[in-house]
Amino acid sequence: MKRVTRIFLPMFALALGFMVSVPTYAQERINIGGVRQEMRVVESYEPQTLMAKDDLTFKRTLGMTDRQVLRIYEEYLGTNISAMSADDFTLKKLEGFTNYAVEAGIINDTLAQKAVLTKAVVRAEFKLVVAGGELCKFTTASTFLNHSLQDSPSDLSYGSSSSIAKQLTDSSEYTTILNEFKRSVTGKNVTSKSYTGSTTLNSSKDLHLAYNKVSYSVEGKKKNNKWTVKITFTDTYDFESQAWKNAMTDSKIVTILNNYAAYAQKIGAIVPFNITVTTETTY
């Protein structure tokens, strides 16, 4: 499986308060990685983005939705100052919460119940990121992240007429790939050409958050002096941990959230899946 590093700073920032100017928002406190912050969420938006996506597993195992579990977690952090330490932002806080939940009689003292409780908290946190991303028009990134927040996400495939494909054909990276193909066949006595490559999609925040590094295959055929070029992009939606200090960025919060996403994947709150997008151009 190809491992992809996804930098979530823009999603993180908007989830923590970029939407403060919208008057129809309801004020909430959220916790991303145990960091308690103010957020505004559109009241009419919540049922569609969050509640409708609740995993029935949480209801069966815990008697609560992941959203309800998150509210209890927020209350726990609000009354436990020691849980707000900046160090070990995942394990210490979440393990402390599961122990609290046992002592409070919220769950049984079993590894299975603790694991499901932790998974519910983390998944609900990332649903808030999805909601924020959709509101700020990070449509593709939000779609992919939301799709990963289920136990068995299907692979996604998009045809050339889809909006997902159009977003790629409108990108500068696509133009570069297409122009490279044109140069490779111009003046040559060929009627077909195919090859593979890889690139990084980062000409927009939405593309960067949704894909980042991708592979692609190019297949061109010439008929009646006209070329039809099919470019197929493939990606595995997943996360990998980064060291706290690394060459990727000097911003600690970027690495924190990326590591938190990697942790979410490790415990099954985020589940990887494959993406295929096919584009077609004639000239």
PDB file of C-alpha atoms in Angstrom:
ATOM      1  CA  MET A   1       0.000   0.000   0.000  1.00  0.00           C
ATOM      2  CA  LYS A   2       1.298   3.431  -0.900  1.00  0.00           C
ATOM      3  CA  ARG A   3       1.564   5.651   2.127  1.00  0.00           C
ATOM      4  CA  VAL A   4       0.513   9.264   1.654  1.00  0.00           C
ATOM      5  CA  THR A   5       1.327  12.165   3.965  1.00  0.00           C
ATOM      6  CA  ARG A   6      -1.536  14.636   4.129  1.00  0.00           C
ATOM      7  CA  ILE A   7      -1.016  18.028   5.789  1.00  0.00           C
ATOM      8  CA  PHE A   8      -4.252  19.043   7.486  1.00  0.00           C
ATOM      9  CA  LEU A   9      -3.406  22.550   8.742  1.00  0.00           C
ATOM     10  CA  PRO A  10      -6.031  24.349   6.629  1.00  0.00           C
ATOM     11  CA  MET A  11      -8.719  21.847   7.656  1.00  0.00           C
ATOM     12  CA  PHE A  12      -7.590  22.102  11.265  1.00  0.00           C
ATOM     13  CA  ALA A  13      -7.616  25.888  11.216  1.00  0.00           C
ATOM     14  CA  LEU A  14     -11.098  26.137   9.734  1.00  0.00           C
ATOM     15  CA  ALA A  15     -12.404  23.508  12.157  1.00  0.00           C
ATOM     16  CA  LEU A  16     -11.110  25.641  15.019  1.00  0.00           C
ATOM     17  CA  GLY A  17     -12.757  28.892  14.006  1.00  0.00           C
ATOM     18  CA  PHE A  18     -12.316  30.214  10.467  1.00  0.00           C
ATOM     19  CA  MET A  19     -16.101  30.391  10.156  1.00  0.00           C
ATOM     20  CA  VAL A  20     -16.650  32.932  12.941  1.00  0.00           C
ATOM     21  CA  SER A  21     -18.188  35.549  10.634  1.00  0.00           C
ATOM     22  CA  VAL A  22     -21.193  33.453   9.576  1.00  0.00           C
ATOM     23  CA  PRO A  23     -24.231  34.629  11.605  1.00  0.00           C
ATOM     24  CA  THR A  24     -26.231  31.378  11.460  1.00  0.00           C
ATOM     25  CA  TYR A  25     -23.667  29.367  13.391  1.00  0.00           C
ATOM     26  CA  ALA A  26     -24.091  27.773  16.801  1.00  0.00           C
ATOM     27  CA  GLN A  27     -21.131  28.080  19.187  1.00  0.00           C
ATOM     28  CA  GLU A  28     -19.598  24.791  20.322  1.00  0.00           C
ATOM     29  CA  ARG A  29     -16.503  23.594  22.061  1.00  0.00           C
ATOM     30  CA  ILE A  30     -14.579  20.880  20.248  1.00  0.00           C
ATOM     31  CA  ASN A  31     -11.449  18.937  20.914  1.00  0.00           C
ATOM     32  CA  ILE A  32      -9.061  17.949  18.148  1.00  0.00           C
ATOM     33  CA  GLY A  33      -6.358  15.762  19.603  1.00  0.00           C
ATOM     34  CA  GLY A  34      -7.534  16.804  23.035  1.00  0.00           C
ATOM     35  CA  VAL A  35      -6.924  20.522  22.353  1.00  0.00           C
ATOM     36  CA  ARG A  36     -10.039  22.352  23.467  1.00  0.00           C
ATOM     37  CA  GLN A  37     -11.074  25.162  21.110  1.00  0.00           C
ATOM     38  CA  GLU A  38     -14.091  27.213  20.111  1.00  0.00           C
ATOM     39  CA  MET A  39     -15.878  26.283  16.877  1.00  0.00           C
ATOM     40  CA  ARG A  40     -19.018  27.427  15.156  1.00  0.00           C
ATOM     41  CA  VAL A  41     -21.128  24.850  13.370  1.00  0.00           C
ATOM     42  CA  VAL A  42     -24.181  25.539  11.244  1.00  0.00           C
ATOM     43  CA  GLU A  43     -27.120  24.112  13.179  1.00  0.00           C
ATOM     44  CA  SER A  44     -28.959  22.914  10.074  1.00  0.00           C
ATOM     45  CA  TYR A  45     -25.782  21.331   8.754  1.00  0.00           C
ATOM     46  CA  GLU A  46     -25.106  18.996  11.664  1.00  0.00           C
ATOM     47  CA  PRO A  47     -27.812  16.363  11.024  1.00  0.00           C
ATOM     48  CA  GLN A  48     -26.705  15.850   7.411  1.00  0.00           C
ATOM     49  CA  THR A  49     -22.943  15.770   7.927  1.00  0.00           C
ATOM     50  CA  LEU A  50     -22.588  14.310  11.381  1.00  0.00           C
ATOM     51  CA  MET A  51     -25.632  12.578  12.761  1.00  0.00           C
ATOM     52  CA  ALA A  52     -26.648  10.836   9.519  1.00  0.00           C
ATOM     53  CA  LYS A  53     -23.216   9.242   9.353  1.00  0.00           C
ATOM     54  CA  ASP A  54     -23.266   7.709  12.838  1.00  0.00           C
ATOM     55  CA  ASP A  55     -21.915   4.175  12.848  1.00  0.00           C
ATOM     56  CA  LEU A  56     -24.491   1.734  14.208  1.00  0.00           C
ATOM     57  CA  THR A  57     -21.639  -0.189  15.817  1.00  0.00           C
ATOM     58  CA  PHE A  58     -21.276   2.545  18.411  1.00  0.00           C
ATOM     59  CA  LYS A  59     -24.977   2.437  19.228  1.00  0.00           C
ATOM     60  CA  ARG A  60     -24.958  -1.338  19.590  1.00  0.00           C
ATOM     61  CA  THR A  61     -21.767  -1.540  21.628  1.00  0.00           C
ATOM     62  CA  LEU A  62     -21.941   1.630  23.713  1.00  0.00           C
ATOM     63  CA  GLY A  63     -25.616   2.550  23.601  1.00  0.00           C
ATOM     64  CA  MET A  64     -24.553   5.971  22.236  1.00  0.00           C
ATOM     65  CA  THR A  65     -23.655   7.565  18.927  1.00  0.00           C
ATOM     66  CA  ASP A  66     -20.118   8.782  18.353  1.00  0.00           C
ATOM     67  CA  ARG A  67     -21.438  12.348  18.610  1.00  0.00           C
ATOM     68  CA  GLN A  68     -22.837  11.650  22.080  1.00  0.00           C
ATOM     69  CA  VAL A  69     -19.537  10.060  23.113  1.00  0.00           C
ATOM     70  CA  LEU A  70     -17.689  13.180  21.946  1.00  0.00           C
ATOM     71  CA  ARG A  71     -19.827  15.387  24.166  1.00  0.00           C
ATOM     72  CA  ILE A  72     -18.925  13.268  27.199  1.00  0.00           C
ATOM     73  CA  TYR A  73     -15.252  13.488  26.203  1.00  0.00           C
ATOM     74  CA  GLU A  74     -15.508  17.281  26.000  1.00  0.00           C
ATOM     75  CA  GLU A  75     -17.023  17.379  29.485  1.00  0.00           C
ATOM     76  CA  TYR A  76     -14.248  15.124  30.767  1.00  0.00           C
ATOM     77  CA  LEU A  77     -11.523  17.399  29.373  1.00  0.00           C
ATOM     78  CA  GLY A  78     -13.299  20.450  30.751  1.00  0.00           C
ATOM     79  CA  THR A  79     -13.161  19.082  34.292  1.00  0.00           C
ATOM     80  CA  ASN A  80      -9.724  17.426  34.162  1.00  0.00           C
ATOM     81  CA  ILE A  81      -6.970  20.027  33.931  1.00  0.00           C
ATOM     82  CA  SER A  82      -4.253  17.362  33.824  1.00  0.00           C
ATOM     83  CA  ALA A  83      -5.767  16.020  30.601  1.00  0.00           C
ATOM     84  CA  MET A  84      -4.989  19.274  28.861  1.00  0.00           C
ATOM     85  CA  SER A  85      -1.209  18.801  28.811  1.00  0.00           C
ATOM     86  CA  ALA A  86       0.294  19.420  25.375  1.00  0.00           C
ATOM     87  CA  ASP A  87       2.356  16.231  25.579  1.00  0.00           C
ATOM     88  CA  ASP A  88       1.074  12.847  24.434  1.00  0.00           C
ATOM     89  CA  PHE A  89      -1.991  14.511  22.999  1.00  0.00           C
ATOM     90  CA  THR A  90      -3.608  11.249  21.963  1.00  0.00           C
ATOM     91  CA  LEU A  91      -2.837   8.280  24.144  1.00  0.00           C
ATOM     92  CA  LYS A  92      -2.757   9.949  27.565  1.00  0.00           C
ATOM     93  CA  LYS A  93      -5.947  11.901  27.041  1.00  0.00           C
ATOM     94  CA  LEU A  94      -7.887   9.095  25.428  1.00  0.00           C
ATOM     95  CA  GLU A  95      -6.654   6.451  27.862  1.00  0.00           C
ATOM     96  CA  GLY A  96      -7.541   8.777  30.728  1.00  0.00           C
ATOM     97  CA  PHE A  97     -10.989   9.202  29.268  1.00  0.00           C
ATOM     98  CA  THR A  98     -11.604   5.470  28.879  1.00  0.00           C
ATOM     99  CA  ASN A  99     -10.581   4.935  32.516  1.00  0.00           C
ATOM    100  CA  TYR A 100     -12.922   7.724  33.550  1.00  0.00           C
ATOM    101  CA  ALA A 101     -15.730   6.133  31.508  1.00  0.00           C
ATOM    102  CA  VAL A 102     -15.202   2.813  33.346  1.00  0.00           C
ATOM    103  CA  GLU A 103     -15.215   4.476  36.751  1.00  0.00           C
ATOM    104  CA  ALA A 104     -18.345   6.439  35.869  1.00  0.00           C
ATOM    105  CA  GLY A 105     -20.116   3.284  34.712  1.00  0.00           C
ATOM    106  CA  ILE A 106     -20.415   4.563  31.129  1.00  0.00           C
ATOM    107  CA  ILE A 107     -18.731   1.440  29.708  1.00  0.00           C
ATOM    108  CA  ASN A 108     -17.686  -1.954  31.002  1.00  0.00           C
ATOM    109  CA  ASP A 109     -14.083  -2.520  32.021  1.00  0.00           C
ATOM    110  CA  THR A 110     -13.129  -4.509  28.914  1.00  0.00           C
ATOM    111  CA  LEU A 111     -10.545  -3.910  26.224  1.00  0.00           C
ATOM    112  CA  ALA A 112     -13.234  -4.188  23.565  1.00  0.00           C
ATOM    113  CA  GLN A 113     -15.432  -1.475  25.078  1.00  0.00           C
ATOM    114  CA  LYS A 114     -12.457   0.835  25.654  1.00  0.00           C
ATOM    115  CA  ALA A 115     -11.338   0.398  22.055  1.00  0.00           C
ATOM    116  CA  VAL A 116     -14.788   1.193  20.669  1.00  0.00           C
ATOM    117  CA  LEU A 117     -15.111   4.239  22.943  1.00  0.00           C
ATOM    118  CA  THR A 118     -11.758   5.623  21.778  1.00  0.00           C
ATOM    119  CA  LYS A 119     -12.621   5.003  18.146  1.00  0.00           C
ATOM    120  CA  ALA A 120     -15.964   6.778  18.587  1.00  0.00           C
ATOM    121  CA  VAL A 121     -14.311   9.887  20.043  1.00  0.00           C
ATOM    122  CA  VAL A 122     -11.695  10.155  17.317  1.00  0.00           C
ATOM    123  CA  ARG A 123     -14.135   9.507  14.485  1.00  0.00           C
ATOM    124  CA  ALA A 124     -16.526  12.144  15.800  1.00  0.00           C
ATOM    125  CA  GLU A 125     -13.693  14.670  15.985  1.00  0.00           C
ATOM    126  CA  PHE A 126     -12.849  14.141  12.341  1.00  0.00           C
ATOM    127  CA  LYS A 127     -16.522  14.472  11.388  1.00  0.00           C
ATOM    128  CA  LEU A 128     -16.265  18.022  12.712  1.00  0.00           C
ATOM    129  CA  VAL A 129     -13.302  18.570  10.412  1.00  0.00           C
ATOM    130  CA  VAL A 130     -15.415  17.268   7.518  1.00  0.00           C
ATOM    131  CA  ALA A 131     -18.193  19.738   8.359  1.00  0.00           C
ATOM    132  CA  GLY A 132     -15.747  22.620   8.452  1.00  0.00           C
ATOM    133  CA  GLY A 133     -14.140  21.554   5.191  1.00  0.00           C
ATOM    134  CA  GLU A 134     -17.475  21.410   3.387  1.00  0.00           C
ATOM    135  CA  LEU A 135     -18.438  24.851   4.617  1.00  0.00           C
ATOM    136  CA  CYS A 136     -15.178  26.303   3.317  1.00  0.00           C
ATOM    137  CA  LYS A 137     -15.631  24.612  -0.087  1.00  0.00           C
ATOM    138  CA  PHE A 138     -12.902  21.974   0.317  1.00  0.00           C
ATOM    139  CA  THR A 139     -15.394  19.695  -1.390  1.00  0.00           C
ATOM    140  CA  THR A 140     -13.181  16.856  -2.580  1.00  0.00           C
ATOM    141  CA  ALA A 141     -11.034  16.721   0.552  1.00  0.00           C
ATOM    142  CA  SER A 142     -14.158  16.641   2.728  1.00  0.00           C
ATOM    143  CA  THR A 143     -15.755  13.944   0.577  1.00  0.00           C
ATOM    144  CA  PHE A 144     -12.705  11.690   0.836  1.00  0.00           C
ATOM    145  CA  LEU A 145     -12.163  12.238   4.561  1.00  0.00           C
ATOM    146  CA  ASN A 146     -15.842  11.628   5.285  1.00  0.00           C
ATOM    147  CA  HIS A 147     -15.749   8.432   3.200  1.00  0.00           C
ATOM    148  CA  SER A 148     -12.827   7.172   5.290  1.00  0.00           C
ATOM    149  CA  LEU A 149     -14.830   7.591   8.523  1.00  0.00           C
ATOM    150  CA  GLN A 150     -16.521   4.190   8.285  1.00  0.00           C
ATOM    151  CA  ASP A 151     -15.442   0.669   9.012  1.00  0.00           C
ATOM    152  CA  SER A 152     -15.354  -0.654   5.447  1.00  0.00           C
ATOM    153  CA  PRO A 153     -15.217   2.179   2.901  1.00  0.00           C
ATOM    154  CA  SER A 154     -15.559   1.114  -0.711  1.00  0.00           C
ATOM    155  CA  ASP A 155     -12.980   2.127  -3.293  1.00  0.00           C
ATOM    156  CA  LEU A 156     -14.056   5.240  -5.213  1.00  0.00           C
ATOM    157  CA  SER A 157     -13.964   5.528  -9.001  1.00  0.00           C
ATOM    158  CA  TYR A 158     -14.866   8.649 -11.001  1.00  0.00           C
ATOM    159  CA  GLY A 159     -15.428   8.910 -14.743  1.00  0.00           C
ATOM    160  CA  SER A 160     -14.333  11.678 -17.083  1.00  0.00           C
ATOM    161  CA  SER A 161     -17.697  13.481 -16.900  1.00  0.00           C
ATOM    162  CA  SER A 162     -17.637  13.776 -13.093  1.00  0.00           C
ATOM    163  CA  SER A 163     -16.964  16.988 -11.163  1.00  0.00           C
ATOM    164  CA  ILE A 164     -14.037  15.226  -9.480  1.00  0.00           C
ATOM    165  CA  ALA A 165     -12.447  14.651 -12.908  1.00  0.00           C
ATOM    166  CA  LYS A 166     -13.160  18.228 -14.013  1.00  0.00           C
ATOM    167  CA  GLN A 167     -11.372  19.548 -10.935  1.00  0.00           C
ATOM    168  CA  LEU A 168      -8.282  17.631 -12.017  1.00  0.00           C
ATOM    169  CA  THR A 169      -8.459  18.732 -15.665  1.00  0.00           C
ATOM    170  CA  ASP A 170      -8.674  22.349 -14.482  1.00  0.00           C
ATOM    171  CA  SER A 171      -5.469  21.999 -12.430  1.00  0.00           C
ATOM    172  CA  SER A 172      -2.010  23.183 -13.462  1.00  0.00           C
ATOM    173  CA  GLU A 173      -0.629  19.711 -12.773  1.00  0.00           C
ATOM    174  CA  TYR A 174      -2.981  18.209 -15.357  1.00  0.00           C
ATOM    175  CA  THR A 175      -1.968  20.848 -17.894  1.00  0.00           C
ATOM    176  CA  THR A 176       1.693  19.974 -17.314  1.00  0.00           C
ATOM    177  CA  ILE A 177       1.056  16.250 -17.871  1.00  0.00           C
ATOM    178  CA  LEU A 178      -1.012  16.883 -21.000  1.00  0.00           C
ATOM    179  CA  ASN A 179       1.578  19.287 -22.452  1.00  0.00           C
ATOM    180  CA  GLU A 180       4.309  16.727 -21.822  1.00  0.00           C
ATOM    181  CA  PHE A 181       2.300  14.200 -23.819  1.00  0.00           C
ATOM    182  CA  LYS A 182       1.779  16.653 -26.660  1.00  0.00           C
ATOM    183  CA  ARG A 183       5.503  17.386 -26.852  1.00  0.00           C
ATOM    184  CA  SER A 184       6.309  13.674 -26.852  1.00  0.00           C
ATOM    185  CA  VAL A 185       4.187  12.967 -29.949  1.00  0.00           C
ATOM    186  CA  THR A 186       4.508  16.212 -31.913  1.00  0.00           C
ATOM    187  CA  GLY A 187       6.346  15.611 -35.163  1.00  0.00           C
ATOM    188  CA  LYS A 188       6.510  11.857 -34.553  1.00  0.00           C
ATOM    189  CA  ASN A 189       5.036   9.240 -36.871  1.00  0.00           C
ATOM    190  CA  VAL A 190       2.998   7.595 -34.111  1.00  0.00           C
ATOM    191  CA  THR A 191      -0.717   6.937 -33.655  1.00  0.00           C
ATOM    192  CA  SER A 192      -0.635   5.775 -30.050  1.00  0.00           C
ATOM    193  CA  LYS A 193       1.444   6.274 -26.936  1.00  0.00           C
ATOM    194  CA  SER A 194       1.130   5.233 -23.304  1.00  0.00           C
ATOM    195  CA  TYR A 195       3.242   5.602 -20.163  1.00  0.00           C
ATOM    196  CA  THR A 196       2.969   6.056 -16.400  1.00  0.00           C
ATOM    197  CA  GLY A 197       4.230   8.602 -13.904  1.00  0.00           C
ATOM    198  CA  SER A 198       3.588  10.302 -10.581  1.00  0.00           C
ATOM    199  CA  THR A 199       3.023  13.849  -9.414  1.00  0.00           C
ATOM    200  CA  THR A 200       2.010  15.925  -6.408  1.00  0.00           C
ATOM    201  CA  LEU A 201      -1.328  17.710  -6.598  1.00  0.00           C
ATOM    202  CA  ASN A 202      -0.976  20.915  -4.630  1.00  0.00           C
ATOM    203  CA  SER A 203      -2.097  23.747  -6.922  1.00  0.00           C
ATOM    204  CA  SER A 204      -5.104  24.220  -4.629  1.00  0.00           C
ATOM    205  CA  LYS A 205      -5.717  23.450  -0.961  1.00  0.00           C
ATOM    206  CA  ASP A 206      -8.565  21.127  -1.855  1.00  0.00           C
ATOM    207  CA  LEU A 207      -6.398  19.054  -4.209  1.00  0.00           C
ATOM    208  CA  HIS A 208      -3.522  18.959  -1.751  1.00  0.00           C
ATOM    209  CA  LEU A 209      -5.711  17.813   1.131  1.00  0.00           C
ATOM    210  CA  ALA A 210      -7.605  15.311  -0.998  1.00  0.00           C
ATOM    211  CA  TYR A 211      -4.712  13.656  -2.844  1.00  0.00           C
ATOM    212  CA  ASN A 212      -1.217  15.112  -2.432  1.00  0.00           C
ATOM    213  CA  LYS A 213       0.981  12.447  -4.093  1.00  0.00           C
ATOM    214  CA  VAL A 214      -0.681  10.416  -6.865  1.00  0.00           C
ATOM    215  CA  SER A 215       0.237   8.017  -9.650  1.00  0.00           C
ATOM    216  CA  TYR A 216      -1.109   8.405 -13.160  1.00  0.00           C
ATOM    217  CA  SER A 217      -1.205   6.566 -16.484  1.00  0.00           C
ATOM    218  CA  VAL A 218      -1.430   8.261 -19.872  1.00  0.00           C
ATOM    219  CA  GLU A 219      -2.942   6.595 -22.924  1.00  0.00           C
ATOM    220  CA  GLY A 220      -3.242   8.523 -26.191  1.00  0.00           C
ATOM    221  CA  LYS A 221      -4.655   7.393 -29.517  1.00  0.00           C
ATOM    222  CA  LYS A 222      -4.699   9.270 -32.825  1.00  0.00           C
ATOM    223  CA  LYS A 223      -7.538   8.871 -35.320  1.00  0.00           C
ATOM    224  CA  ASN A 224      -8.450  11.099 -38.270  1.00  0.00           C
ATOM    225  CA  ASN A 225      -5.616  13.428 -37.261  1.00  0.00           C
ATOM    226  CA  LYS A 226      -7.131  13.950 -33.798  1.00  0.00           C
ATOM    227  CA  TRP A 227      -5.641  12.758 -30.497  1.00  0.00           C
ATOM    228  CA  THR A 228      -7.762  11.401 -27.655  1.00  0.00           C
ATOM    229  CA  VAL A 229      -5.787  11.364 -24.418  1.00  0.00           C
ATOM    230  CA  LYS A 230      -7.014   9.436 -21.388  1.00  0.00           C
ATOM    231  CA  ILE A 231      -5.181  10.195 -18.125  1.00  0.00           C
ATOM    232  CA  THR A 232      -6.099   8.032 -15.130  1.00  0.00           C
ATOM    233  CA  PHE A 233      -5.077   9.142 -11.644  1.00  0.00           C
ATOM    234  CA  THR A 234      -4.840   6.611  -8.799  1.00  0.00           C
ATOM    235  CA  ASP A 235      -4.295   7.205  -5.107  1.00  0.00           C
ATOM    236  CA  THR A 236      -4.551   5.412  -1.787  1.00  0.00           C
ATOM    237  CA  TYR A 237      -6.222   7.594   0.803  1.00  0.00           C
ATOM    238  CA  ASP A 238      -4.229   7.065   3.981  1.00  0.00           C
ATOM    239  CA  PHE A 239      -1.918   8.748   6.485  1.00  0.00           C
ATOM    240  CA  GLU A 240       1.537   8.196   7.898  1.00  0.00           C
ATOM    241  CA  SER A 241       3.059   9.635  11.067  1.00  0.00           C
ATOM    242  CA  GLN A 242       5.684  12.339  10.971  1.00  0.00           C
ATOM    243  CA  ALA A 243       8.326  13.076  13.604  1.00  0.00           C
ATOM    244  CA  TRP A 244       7.618  16.117  15.747  1.00  0.00           C
ATOM    245  CA  LYS A 245      10.562  17.913  14.148  1.00  0.00           C
ATOM    246  CA  ASN A 246      10.969  17.176  10.455  1.00  0.00           C
ATOM    247  CA  ALA A 247      11.753  18.756   7.143  1.00  0.00           C
ATOM    248  CA  MET A 248       8.109  18.869   6.112  1.00  0.00           C
ATOM    249  CA  THR A 249       7.271  21.998   8.083  1.00  0.00           C
ATOM    250  CA  ASP A 250       8.292  24.167  10.991  1.00  0.00           C
ATOM    251  CA  SER A 251       4.714  24.317  12.211  1.00  0.00           C
ATOM    252  CA  LYS A 252       4.211  21.904  15.089  1.00  0.00           C
ATOM    253  CA  ILE A 253       0.431  21.988  14.795  1.00  0.00           C
ATOM    254  CA  VAL A 254       0.580  20.642  11.221  1.00  0.00           C
ATOM    255  CA  THR A 255       2.530  17.626  12.384  1.00  0.00           C
ATOM    256  CA  ILE A 256       0.299  17.147  15.414  1.00  0.00           C
ATOM    257  CA  LEU A 257      -2.848  16.873  13.314  1.00  0.00           C
ATOM    258  CA  ASN A 258      -1.219  14.672  10.694  1.00  0.00           C
ATOM    259  CA  ASN A 259       0.007  12.356  13.440  1.00  0.00           C
ATOM    260  CA  TYR A 260      -3.458  12.377  14.960  1.00  0.00           C
ATOM    261  CA  ALA A 261      -4.899  11.292  11.627  1.00  0.00           C
ATOM    262  CA  ALA A 262      -2.308   8.510  11.485  1.00  0.00           C
ATOM    263  CA  TYR A 263      -3.351   7.478  14.994  1.00  0.00           C
ATOM    264  CA  ALA A 264      -7.003   7.574  13.904  1.00  0.00           C
ATOM    265  CA  GLN A 265      -6.119   5.221  11.070  1.00  0.00           C
ATOM    266  CA  LYS A 266      -4.264   2.914  13.445  1.00  0.00           C
ATOM    267  CA  ILE A 267      -7.316   2.440  15.669  1.00  0.00           C
ATOM    268  CA  GLY A 268      -9.752   2.148  12.758  1.00  0.00           C
ATOM    269  CA  ALA A 269     -11.461   5.533  13.069  1.00  0.00           C
ATOM    270  CA  ILE A 270     -10.071   6.436   9.640  1.00  0.00           C
ATOM    271  CA  VAL A 271      -9.932   3.550   7.155  1.00  0.00           C
ATOM    272  CA  PRO A 272      -7.865   3.698   3.914  1.00  0.00           C
ATOM    273  CA  PHE A 273      -9.416   3.194   0.492  1.00  0.00           C
ATOM    274  CA  ASN A 274      -8.369   3.508  -3.146  1.00  0.00           C
ATOM    275  CA  ILE A 275      -9.324   6.334  -5.507  1.00  0.00           C
ATOM    276  CA  THR A 276      -9.367   6.210  -9.318  1.00  0.00           C
ATOM    277  CA  VAL A 277     -10.183   9.264 -11.437  1.00  0.00           C
ATOM    278  CA  THR A 278     -10.299   9.004 -15.235  1.00  0.00           C
ATOM    279  CA  THR A 279     -10.034  12.084 -17.453  1.00  0.00           C
ATOM    280  CA  GLU A 280     -10.298  12.386 -21.232  1.00  0.00           C
ATOM    281  CA  THR A 281      -9.206  15.189 -23.558  1.00  0.00           C
ATOM    282  CA  THR A 282      -9.158  15.532 -27.354  1.00  0.00           C
ATOM    283  CA  TYR A 283      -7.127  17.913 -29.468  1.00  0.00           C
TER     284      TYR A 283
END
